Amino acid sequence: MDIKIQQLSKSYGTQKAVDDISFEVKPGEILGFLGPNGAGKTTTMKMITSYLELDQGDILIGGKSVKGGDLKKYIGYLPEHNPLYLDMPVLDYLAFCAALQGMEKSEIPNRIRQMVRQCGLDLEKHKFIRELSKGYRQRVGLAQAMIHDPEVLILDEPTTGLDPNQIVEIRELIKSLGKEKTVILSTHILPEVEATCDRILIINKGKIVADGTSDLLRKKAQGQQILQLRIEDGETNAIFQRLQDLASVNSVDILNPAENRFEVQSVLNESSNRAIFELCVKNNWVLSEAIPLETKLEDIFRDLTMN
Amino acid sequence: MSPVGVIAKREVASYFDSLIAYIIIVAFLGFTGFFTWLYGSDIFMRKQADLAAFFGVARWTLFFFIPAITMRQLAEEKKTGTIELLLTKAISERQIILGKFLSCLIMVGLALLFTLPYYITLTQLGNVDHGAIISGYFGLLLMSAAYISIGLFASSITNNQIVAFLVALFISIFFQLLFDIMSSGASGFMAELFTTLSLSRHYDSIVRGVLDSKDIIYFVSLTLFWLMLAELNIRTRN
């Protein structure tokens, strides 16, 4: 089932939490929802799961509006702070969730066994939820979201509180699920979206500021090539001068005069690799380092959300 | 199982897991037993084989105990955020409220079930008016349903259990006592109105063994009224 969000708006009092956003997610796609605190990520997710009502616009899941049809059984939802009934044992809790989602009684035990294995809860399954550590609680939260094998998964910060090994496991789990299902996950952790998501949506102050794959976003944010160079056997100022004279070079910075380190920014859409190499050969300089600087997703994020 | 049943089952299980169920049942039996058999105008003083003493004390015991049962129902869900989990499952607000209502009614029903030995003992003591006793229990259940719905409403307006408990008591005391008092102080239409609203009047007439449709309609509509308000309360969330 695909999710279509059309001109969606939501205000809390006078404050606009979500301001006229539209996007689509297709089955087999994992959409990473990024944004600073209070950007409207959670609000949007709550509206998709029909916990909050929409002010304006519409959300279509599989072609049906969340306002009318009862779509909740097609959605698996992991809320932000992962609320759980702490006074229930893990297995009872999963059975409770499965029954609430309208699963057949005969299917429930098998499905629970499967989820317990998939989420790595085997050793903890007989414990009360209050006895579990944060990471295991998070796994229970994921298990309850997926228990009825929903076509749409909405995960609000699914990996908070997990240790690095668990994070990798959960990411793999989400990735494998994402092959057939429609997944939206929100996070603050930027490497996470790069590792898990097919597409990234950055939202700030209720508006979409970027939408695309991480590569696409990188290109968009940084058209200019940046090289970090170290050139030996030459005099700093002379090298600096010659570098600046190159046609393809936009600007040069001296990073460390003692070691002859420079940062060279090329003109938009041009590469200075060859020109620099030839310059060094001509002057008998030794080009000992040339590191292309990639724009990090962090920088893109900061660029787009700080203003 | 229907979603209402699933909710009710979980709630009842949770009452027993957290010992609340045992405490409520033991305390209820202790209070009512003491005043029915041992103290004050108990059965032996009255020299009548009826349970009027029990129905008198059970009315007040339940008045205090029911808010204690209902206070956590929605308030705690709101505080811990689990209400979000419930509401995003394939279940409606009405089903949630009904499930919780049912679980509380089952708890009260269980407590009342344990007073059956009173009745059995009574049949050994003299000629018992079985009809009056059955209608007395029926009246207790109707009254409990009304107070449970008030308690659920009180629990739906706050995320603090103590507030829910006090609000439930505050609303209930009007039906339990104050409307009755107000009706004797007022005259004309107001007196009529307060008499109609007073829960104790309707309760007393059922306990006397008179099953009037007027009283039953009163209890049912009172219950539905507060349940609808509770549903409305969890439906509006922003």
XYZ file of C-alpha atoms in Angstrom, chain A residues 10 12 46 49-53 72-73 77 79 83-85 87-88 93 96-97 99-101 105 144, chain B residues 1 3 6-7 10 14 17 72 77 80-92 235 237-238:
50
model
C -1.812 20.902 11.261
C -1.512 23.565 17.645
C 0.608 10.705 14.343
C -1.669 6.616 12.134
C -4.917 8.571 12.672
C -4.037 9.344 16.285
C -4.322 13.043 15.474
C -6.940 14.567 13.241
C -5.540 1.242 11.372
C -5.233 -2.512 10.931
C 3.188 2.004 14.632
C 5.336 5.730 18.916
C 4.940 3.408 25.625
C 4.351 -0.128 26.905
C 2.305 -1.823 29.602
C 3.013 -4.686 34.231
C 2.617 -7.280 31.465
C 1.644 -8.176 25.714
C -2.800 -8.654 23.512
C -1.620 -6.478 20.627
C -5.739 -9.806 19.360
C -6.476 -6.075 19.270
C -5.377 -5.939 15.657
C -6.665 -16.708 17.454
C 4.184 -5.102 18.679
C -12.648 -12.422 20.894
C -11.854 -5.987 20.892
C -9.665 -8.231 24.692
C -9.466 -4.926 26.561
C -6.326 -7.429 30.002
C -3.929 -6.491 35.476
C -1.521 -9.047 38.877
C -6.257 4.491 36.906
C -2.869 5.288 29.973
C 2.375 6.673 30.282
C 1.319 7.313 26.695
C -0.046 3.820 26.174
C -3.344 5.406 25.149
C -1.614 6.302 21.884
C -0.793 2.658 21.378
C -4.383 1.616 21.983
C -5.896 4.278 19.782
C -3.663 3.451 16.836
C -4.731 -0.194 16.942
C -7.712 -1.439 14.981
C -10.127 -0.471 17.735
C -12.465 2.447 18.284
C -11.842 11.266 21.082
C -6.957 14.937 21.545
C -4.680 17.580 20.260
